[in-house]
PDB file of C-alpha atoms and ligand atoms in Angstrom:
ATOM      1  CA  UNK A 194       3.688  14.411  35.452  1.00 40.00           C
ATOM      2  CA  UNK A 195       2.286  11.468  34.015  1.00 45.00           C
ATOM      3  CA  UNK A 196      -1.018  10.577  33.924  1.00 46.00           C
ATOM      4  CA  UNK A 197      -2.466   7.103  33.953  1.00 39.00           C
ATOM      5  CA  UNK A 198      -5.965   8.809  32.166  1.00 46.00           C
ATOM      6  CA  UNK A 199      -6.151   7.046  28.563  1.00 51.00           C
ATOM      7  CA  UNK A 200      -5.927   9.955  26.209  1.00 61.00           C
ATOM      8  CA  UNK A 201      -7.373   9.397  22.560  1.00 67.00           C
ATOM      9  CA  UNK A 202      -4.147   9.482  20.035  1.00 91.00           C
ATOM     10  CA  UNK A 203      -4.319   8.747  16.497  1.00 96.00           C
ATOM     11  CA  UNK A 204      -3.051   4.782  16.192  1.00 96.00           C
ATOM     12  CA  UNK A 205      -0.557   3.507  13.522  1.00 97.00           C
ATOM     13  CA  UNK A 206      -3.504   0.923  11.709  1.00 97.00           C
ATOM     14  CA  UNK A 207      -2.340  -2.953  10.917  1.00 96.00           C
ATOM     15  CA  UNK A 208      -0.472  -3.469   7.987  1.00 98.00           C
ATOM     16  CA  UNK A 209      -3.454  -5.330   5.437  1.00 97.00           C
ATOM     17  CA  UNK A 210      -1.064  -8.048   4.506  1.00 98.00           C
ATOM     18  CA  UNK A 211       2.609  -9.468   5.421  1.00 98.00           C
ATOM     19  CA  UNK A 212       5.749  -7.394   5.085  1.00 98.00           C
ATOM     20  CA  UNK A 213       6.993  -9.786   2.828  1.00 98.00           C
ATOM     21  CA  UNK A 214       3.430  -9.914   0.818  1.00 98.00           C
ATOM     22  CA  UNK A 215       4.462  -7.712  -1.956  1.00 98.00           C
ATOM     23  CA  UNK A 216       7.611  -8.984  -2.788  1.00 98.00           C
ATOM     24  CA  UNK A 217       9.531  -9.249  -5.382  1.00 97.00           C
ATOM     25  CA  UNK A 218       7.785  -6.303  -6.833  1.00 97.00           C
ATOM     26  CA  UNK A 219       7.944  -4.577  -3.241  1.00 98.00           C
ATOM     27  CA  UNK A 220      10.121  -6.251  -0.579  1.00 98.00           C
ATOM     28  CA  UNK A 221       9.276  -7.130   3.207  1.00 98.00           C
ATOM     29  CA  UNK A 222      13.238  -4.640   3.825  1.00 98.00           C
ATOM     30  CA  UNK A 223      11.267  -1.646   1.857  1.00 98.00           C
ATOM     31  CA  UNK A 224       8.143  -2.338   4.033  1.00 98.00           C
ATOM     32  CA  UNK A 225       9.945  -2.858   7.219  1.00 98.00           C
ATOM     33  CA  UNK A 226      11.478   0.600   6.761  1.00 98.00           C
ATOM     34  CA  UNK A 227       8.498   2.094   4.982  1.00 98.00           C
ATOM     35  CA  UNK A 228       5.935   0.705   7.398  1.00 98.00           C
ATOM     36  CA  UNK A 229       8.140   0.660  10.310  1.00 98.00           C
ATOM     37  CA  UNK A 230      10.077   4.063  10.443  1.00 97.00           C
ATOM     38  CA  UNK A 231       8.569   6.081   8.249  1.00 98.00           C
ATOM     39  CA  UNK A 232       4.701   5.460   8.626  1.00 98.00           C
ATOM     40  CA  UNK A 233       5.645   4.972  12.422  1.00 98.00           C
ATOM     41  CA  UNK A 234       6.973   8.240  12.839  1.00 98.00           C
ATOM     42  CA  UNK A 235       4.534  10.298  10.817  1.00 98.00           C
ATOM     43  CA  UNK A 236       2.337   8.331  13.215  1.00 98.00           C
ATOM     44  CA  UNK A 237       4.161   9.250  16.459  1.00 98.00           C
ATOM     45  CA  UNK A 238       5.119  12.513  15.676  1.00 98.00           C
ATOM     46  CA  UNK A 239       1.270  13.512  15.221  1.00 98.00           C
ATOM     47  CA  UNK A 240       0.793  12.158  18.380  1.00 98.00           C
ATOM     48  CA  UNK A 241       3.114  14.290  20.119  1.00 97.00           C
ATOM     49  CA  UNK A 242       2.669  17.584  17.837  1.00 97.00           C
ATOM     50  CA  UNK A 243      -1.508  17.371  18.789  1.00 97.00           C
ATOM     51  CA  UNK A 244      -1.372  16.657  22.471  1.00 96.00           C
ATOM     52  CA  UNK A 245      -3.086  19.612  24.346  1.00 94.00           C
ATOM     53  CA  UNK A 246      -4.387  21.455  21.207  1.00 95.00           C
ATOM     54  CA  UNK A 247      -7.515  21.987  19.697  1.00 94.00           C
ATOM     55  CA  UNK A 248      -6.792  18.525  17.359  1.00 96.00           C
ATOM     56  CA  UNK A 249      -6.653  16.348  20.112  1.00 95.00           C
ATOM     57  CA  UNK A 250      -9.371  13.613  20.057  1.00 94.00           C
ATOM     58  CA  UNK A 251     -10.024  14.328  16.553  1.00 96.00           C
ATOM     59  CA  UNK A 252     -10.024  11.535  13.742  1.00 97.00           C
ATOM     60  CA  UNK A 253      -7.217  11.402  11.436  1.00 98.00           C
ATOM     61  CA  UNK A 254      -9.578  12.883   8.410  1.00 97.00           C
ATOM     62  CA  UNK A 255     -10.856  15.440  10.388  1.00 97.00           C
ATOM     63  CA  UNK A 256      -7.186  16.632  11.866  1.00 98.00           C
ATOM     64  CA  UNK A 257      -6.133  16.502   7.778  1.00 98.00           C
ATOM     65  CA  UNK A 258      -8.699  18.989   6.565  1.00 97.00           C
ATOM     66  CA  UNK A 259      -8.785  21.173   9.581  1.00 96.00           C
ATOM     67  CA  UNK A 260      -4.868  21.657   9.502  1.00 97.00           C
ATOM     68  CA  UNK A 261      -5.169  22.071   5.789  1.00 96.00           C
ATOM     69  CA  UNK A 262      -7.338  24.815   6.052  1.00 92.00           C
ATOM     70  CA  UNK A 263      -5.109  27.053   9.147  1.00 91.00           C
ATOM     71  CA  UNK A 264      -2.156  28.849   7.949  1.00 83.00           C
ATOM     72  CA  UNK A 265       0.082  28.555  10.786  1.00 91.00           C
ATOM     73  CA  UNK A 266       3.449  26.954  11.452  1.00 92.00           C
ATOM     74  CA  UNK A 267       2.071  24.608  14.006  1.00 93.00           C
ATOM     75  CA  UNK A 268      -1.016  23.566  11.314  1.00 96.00           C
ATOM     76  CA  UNK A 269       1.356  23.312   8.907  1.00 96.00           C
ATOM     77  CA  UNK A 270       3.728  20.413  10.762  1.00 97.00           C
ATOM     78  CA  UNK A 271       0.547  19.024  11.684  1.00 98.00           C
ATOM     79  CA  UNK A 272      -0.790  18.691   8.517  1.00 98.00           C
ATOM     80  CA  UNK A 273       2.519  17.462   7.290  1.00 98.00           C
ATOM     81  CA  UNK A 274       1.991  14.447   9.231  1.00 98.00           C
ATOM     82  CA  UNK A 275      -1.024  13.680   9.762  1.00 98.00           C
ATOM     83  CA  UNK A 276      -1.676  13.737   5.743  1.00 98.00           C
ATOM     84  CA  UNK A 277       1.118  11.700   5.405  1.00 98.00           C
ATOM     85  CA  UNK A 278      -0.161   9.112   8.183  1.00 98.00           C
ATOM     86  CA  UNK A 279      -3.619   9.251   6.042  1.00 98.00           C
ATOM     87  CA  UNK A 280      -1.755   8.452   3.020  1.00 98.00           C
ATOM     88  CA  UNK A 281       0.441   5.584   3.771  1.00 98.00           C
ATOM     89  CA  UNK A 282      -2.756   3.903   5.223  1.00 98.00           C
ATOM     90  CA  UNK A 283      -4.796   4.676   1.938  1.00 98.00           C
ATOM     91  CA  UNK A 284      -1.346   3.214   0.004  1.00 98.00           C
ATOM     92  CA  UNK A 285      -0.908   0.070   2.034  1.00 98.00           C
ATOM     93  CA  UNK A 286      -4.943  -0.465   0.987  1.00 98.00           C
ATOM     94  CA  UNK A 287      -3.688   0.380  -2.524  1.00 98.00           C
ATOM     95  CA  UNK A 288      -2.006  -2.577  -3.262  1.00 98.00           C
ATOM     96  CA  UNK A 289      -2.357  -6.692  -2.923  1.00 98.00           C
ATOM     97  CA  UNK A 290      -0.083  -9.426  -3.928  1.00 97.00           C
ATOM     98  CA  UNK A 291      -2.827 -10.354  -5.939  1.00 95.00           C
ATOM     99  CA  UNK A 292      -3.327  -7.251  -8.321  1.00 95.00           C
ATOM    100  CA  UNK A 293      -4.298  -8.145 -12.012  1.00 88.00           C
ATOM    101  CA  UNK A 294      -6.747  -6.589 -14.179  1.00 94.00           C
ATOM    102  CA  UNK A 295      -9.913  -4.887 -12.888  1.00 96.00           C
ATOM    103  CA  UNK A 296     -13.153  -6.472 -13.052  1.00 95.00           C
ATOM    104  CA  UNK A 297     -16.959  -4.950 -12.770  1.00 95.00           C
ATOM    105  CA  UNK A 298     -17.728  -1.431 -11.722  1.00 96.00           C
ATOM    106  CA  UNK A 299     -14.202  -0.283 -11.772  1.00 97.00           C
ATOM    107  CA  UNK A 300     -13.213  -1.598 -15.207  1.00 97.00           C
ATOM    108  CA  UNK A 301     -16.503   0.193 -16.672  1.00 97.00           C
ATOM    109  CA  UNK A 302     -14.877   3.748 -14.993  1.00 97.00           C
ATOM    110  CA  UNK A 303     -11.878   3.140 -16.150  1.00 97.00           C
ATOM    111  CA  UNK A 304     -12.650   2.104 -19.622  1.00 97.00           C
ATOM    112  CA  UNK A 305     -14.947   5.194 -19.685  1.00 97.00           C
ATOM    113  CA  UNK A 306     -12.811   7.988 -18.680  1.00 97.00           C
ATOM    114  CA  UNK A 307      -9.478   6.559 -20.357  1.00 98.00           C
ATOM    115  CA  UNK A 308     -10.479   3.865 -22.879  1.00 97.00           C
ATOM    116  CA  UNK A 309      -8.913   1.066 -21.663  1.00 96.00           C
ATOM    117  CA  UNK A 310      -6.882  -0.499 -19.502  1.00 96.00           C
ATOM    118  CA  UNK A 311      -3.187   0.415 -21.012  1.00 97.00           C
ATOM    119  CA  UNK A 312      -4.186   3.550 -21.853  1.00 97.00           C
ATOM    120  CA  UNK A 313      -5.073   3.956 -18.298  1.00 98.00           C
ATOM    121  CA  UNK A 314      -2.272   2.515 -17.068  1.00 98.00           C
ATOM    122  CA  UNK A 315      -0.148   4.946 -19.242  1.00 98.00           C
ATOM    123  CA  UNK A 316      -1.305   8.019 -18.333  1.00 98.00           C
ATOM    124  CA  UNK A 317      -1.194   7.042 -14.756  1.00 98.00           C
ATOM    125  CA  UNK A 318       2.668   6.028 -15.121  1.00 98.00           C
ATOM    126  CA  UNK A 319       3.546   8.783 -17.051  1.00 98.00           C
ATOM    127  CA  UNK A 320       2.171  11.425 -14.136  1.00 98.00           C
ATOM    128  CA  UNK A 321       3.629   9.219 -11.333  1.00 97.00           C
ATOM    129  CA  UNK A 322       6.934   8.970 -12.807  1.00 96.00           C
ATOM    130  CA  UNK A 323       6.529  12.870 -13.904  1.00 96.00           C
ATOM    131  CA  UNK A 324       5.596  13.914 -10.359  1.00 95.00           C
ATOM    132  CA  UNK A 325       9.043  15.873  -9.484  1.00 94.00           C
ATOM    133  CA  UNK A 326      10.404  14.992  -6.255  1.00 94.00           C
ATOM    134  CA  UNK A 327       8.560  13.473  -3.464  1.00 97.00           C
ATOM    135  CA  UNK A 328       4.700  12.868  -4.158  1.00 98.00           C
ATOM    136  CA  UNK A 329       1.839  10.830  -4.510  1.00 98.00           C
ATOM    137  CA  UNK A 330       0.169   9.924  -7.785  1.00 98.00           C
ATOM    138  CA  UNK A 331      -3.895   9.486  -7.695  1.00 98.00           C
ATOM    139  CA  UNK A 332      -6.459   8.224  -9.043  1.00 98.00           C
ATOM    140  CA  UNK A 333      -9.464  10.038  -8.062  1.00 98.00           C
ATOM    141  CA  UNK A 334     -12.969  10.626  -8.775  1.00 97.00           C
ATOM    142  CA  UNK A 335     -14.008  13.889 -10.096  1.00 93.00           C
ATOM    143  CA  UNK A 336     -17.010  16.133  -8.927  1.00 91.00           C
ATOM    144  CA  UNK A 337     -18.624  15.063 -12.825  1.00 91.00           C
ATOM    145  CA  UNK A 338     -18.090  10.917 -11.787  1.00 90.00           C
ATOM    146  CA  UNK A 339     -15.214  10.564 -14.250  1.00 94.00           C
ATOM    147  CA  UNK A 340     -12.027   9.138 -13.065  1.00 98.00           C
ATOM    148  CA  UNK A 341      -9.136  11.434 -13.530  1.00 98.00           C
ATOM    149  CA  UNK A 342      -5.499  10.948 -12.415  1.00 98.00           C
ATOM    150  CA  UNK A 343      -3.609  13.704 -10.022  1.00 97.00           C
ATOM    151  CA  UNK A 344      -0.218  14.038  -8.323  1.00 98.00           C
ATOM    152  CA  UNK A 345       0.400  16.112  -5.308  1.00 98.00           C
ATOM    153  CA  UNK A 346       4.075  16.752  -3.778  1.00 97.00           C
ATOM    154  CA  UNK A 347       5.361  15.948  -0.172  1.00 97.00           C
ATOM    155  CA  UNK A 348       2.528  15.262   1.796  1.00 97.00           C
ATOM    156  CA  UNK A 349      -0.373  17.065   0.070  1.00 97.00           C
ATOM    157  CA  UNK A 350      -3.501  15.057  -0.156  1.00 98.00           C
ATOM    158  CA  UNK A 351      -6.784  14.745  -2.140  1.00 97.00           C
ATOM    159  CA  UNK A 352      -9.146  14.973   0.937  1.00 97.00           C
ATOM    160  CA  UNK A 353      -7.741  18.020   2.160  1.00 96.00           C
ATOM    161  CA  UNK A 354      -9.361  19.764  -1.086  1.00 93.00           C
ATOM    162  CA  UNK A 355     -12.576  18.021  -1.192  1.00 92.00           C
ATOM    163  CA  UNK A 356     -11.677  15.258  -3.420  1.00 94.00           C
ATOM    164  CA  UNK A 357     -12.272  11.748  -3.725  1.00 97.00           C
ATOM    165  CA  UNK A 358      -9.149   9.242  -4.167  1.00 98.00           C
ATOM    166  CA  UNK A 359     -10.072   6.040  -5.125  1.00 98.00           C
ATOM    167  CA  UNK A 360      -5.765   4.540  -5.189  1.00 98.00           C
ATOM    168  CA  UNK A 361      -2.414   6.611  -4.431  1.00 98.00           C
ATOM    169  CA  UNK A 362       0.887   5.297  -5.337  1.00 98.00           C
ATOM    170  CA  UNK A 363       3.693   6.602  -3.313  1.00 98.00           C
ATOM    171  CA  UNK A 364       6.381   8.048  -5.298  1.00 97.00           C
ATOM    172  CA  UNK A 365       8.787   9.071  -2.452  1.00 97.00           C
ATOM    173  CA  UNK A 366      12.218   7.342  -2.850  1.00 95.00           C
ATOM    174  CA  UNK A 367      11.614   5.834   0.371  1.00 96.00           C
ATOM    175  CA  UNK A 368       8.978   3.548  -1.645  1.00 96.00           C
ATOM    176  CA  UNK A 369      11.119   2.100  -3.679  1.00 96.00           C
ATOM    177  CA  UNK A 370      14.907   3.178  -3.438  1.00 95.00           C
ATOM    178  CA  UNK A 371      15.914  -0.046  -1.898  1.00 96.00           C
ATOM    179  CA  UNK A 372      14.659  -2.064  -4.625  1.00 96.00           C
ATOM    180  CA  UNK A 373      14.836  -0.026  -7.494  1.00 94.00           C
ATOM    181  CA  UNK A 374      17.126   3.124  -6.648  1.00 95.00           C
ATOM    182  CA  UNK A 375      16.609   5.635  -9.033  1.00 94.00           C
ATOM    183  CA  UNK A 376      14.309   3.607 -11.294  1.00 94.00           C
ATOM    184  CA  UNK A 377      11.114   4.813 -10.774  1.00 95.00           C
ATOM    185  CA  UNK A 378       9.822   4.098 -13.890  1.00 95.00           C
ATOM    186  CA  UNK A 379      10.974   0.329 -12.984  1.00 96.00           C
ATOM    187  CA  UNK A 380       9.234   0.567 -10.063  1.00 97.00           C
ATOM    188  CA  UNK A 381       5.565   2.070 -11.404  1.00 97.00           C
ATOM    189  CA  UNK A 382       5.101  -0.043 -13.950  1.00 97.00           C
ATOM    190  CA  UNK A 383       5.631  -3.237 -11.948  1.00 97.00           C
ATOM    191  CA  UNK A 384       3.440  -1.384  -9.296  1.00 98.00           C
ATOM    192  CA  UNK A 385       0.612  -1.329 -11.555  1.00 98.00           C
ATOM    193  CA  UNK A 386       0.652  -4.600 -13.230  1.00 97.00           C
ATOM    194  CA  UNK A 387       1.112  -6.803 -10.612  1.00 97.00           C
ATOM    195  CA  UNK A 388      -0.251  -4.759  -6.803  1.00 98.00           C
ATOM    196  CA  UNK A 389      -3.009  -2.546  -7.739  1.00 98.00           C
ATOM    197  CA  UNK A 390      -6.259  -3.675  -5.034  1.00 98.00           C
ATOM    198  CA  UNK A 391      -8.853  -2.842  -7.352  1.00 98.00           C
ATOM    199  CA  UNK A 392     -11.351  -4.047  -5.057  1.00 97.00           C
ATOM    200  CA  UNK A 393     -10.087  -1.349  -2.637  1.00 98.00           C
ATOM    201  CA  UNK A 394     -10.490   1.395  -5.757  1.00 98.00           C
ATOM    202  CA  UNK A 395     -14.147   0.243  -6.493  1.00 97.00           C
ATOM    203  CA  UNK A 396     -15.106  -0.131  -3.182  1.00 97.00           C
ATOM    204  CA  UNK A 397     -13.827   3.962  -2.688  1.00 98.00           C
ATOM    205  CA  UNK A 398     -15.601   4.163  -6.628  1.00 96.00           C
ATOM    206  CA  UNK A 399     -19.307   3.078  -4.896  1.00 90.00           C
TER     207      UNK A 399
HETATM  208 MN1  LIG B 456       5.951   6.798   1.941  1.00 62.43          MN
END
């Protein structure tokens, strides 16, 4: 029966920029459908997989790392999309049209834990184009303050284990088929010269 009572569900969040923002490196057809359908539905699906359990009324984090931690079915769907909601959010934060080359707090970390700048950039493509099958690739912050790079497959997520991300790039074909089809190594590298919000990293950094 419905019910006109307002019931707290977990909202699909704004997009930070244009769907056509990205482009040519990303473009506004891969964001309609990765923004649109797929973030949508990881979105709605939650929504309906939640209502009348325990979860309900919980925030997005909290549903993450208390579905990581239950070894159910249910949890398991559950987790399955409500890590996945939580990670195209942190992704669409990931990137700007007007990525470059880190400045300040950031650049010191990264300089510090990989060198520099290429050799950062590097090691990060080399583990996001490594990451076999559907994934994320990370950078994170470790529990010693160094920044170390991390991939985790399907839906899997940093702040289900305690961690700290600081950027994801998402590695599922769905990112990037329509632009790049199976050239994901296409894809990364333009990903991290010209899109990476480092403002968004430091600001996760501090
Ligand atoms: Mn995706």
């Amino acid at each position: 029966m419905p019910s006109d009572q307002a019931k707290a569900t977990i909202a699909l969040p704004k997009l930070p920029y244009a769907e056509d923002a990205l482009a040519p490196v990303i473009s506004a057809n891969t964001i309609s459908f990765h923004y649109g359908k797929h973030h949508a539905t990881y979105v709605k699906t939650l929504n309906e997989l939640i209502a009348g359990t325990p979860y309900e009324g919980k925030s997005l984090e909290e549903i993450v790392v208390a579905s990581a931690a239950a070894k159910d079915a249910a949890a398991k769907k559950i987790f399955n999309n409500a890590a996945q909601a939580w990670n195209h959010d942190f992704y669409w934060h990931s990137m700007t049209p007007k990525g470059g080359a880190p400045t300040g707090k950031i650049k010191d970390a990264l300089e510090k834990s990989f060198g520099d700048l290429a050799a950062f950039k590097k090691a990060f493509g080399l583990a996001a184009v490594g990451q076999f099958g559907s994934g994320w690739a990370w950078l994170v912050k470790g529990k010693d303050g160094t920044l170390k790079i991390e991939t985790t497959s399907n839906a899997d997520t940093p702040i289900a284990h305690g961690g700290t991300p600081l950027l994801v790039a998402d590695v599922w074909e769905h990112a990037y088929y329509l632009d790049y089809q199976n050239r994901r190594p296409d894809h990364v590298t333009a990903w991290l010269d010209k899109l990476v919000n480092w403002s968004f990293a430091e600001k996760n950094l501090t």
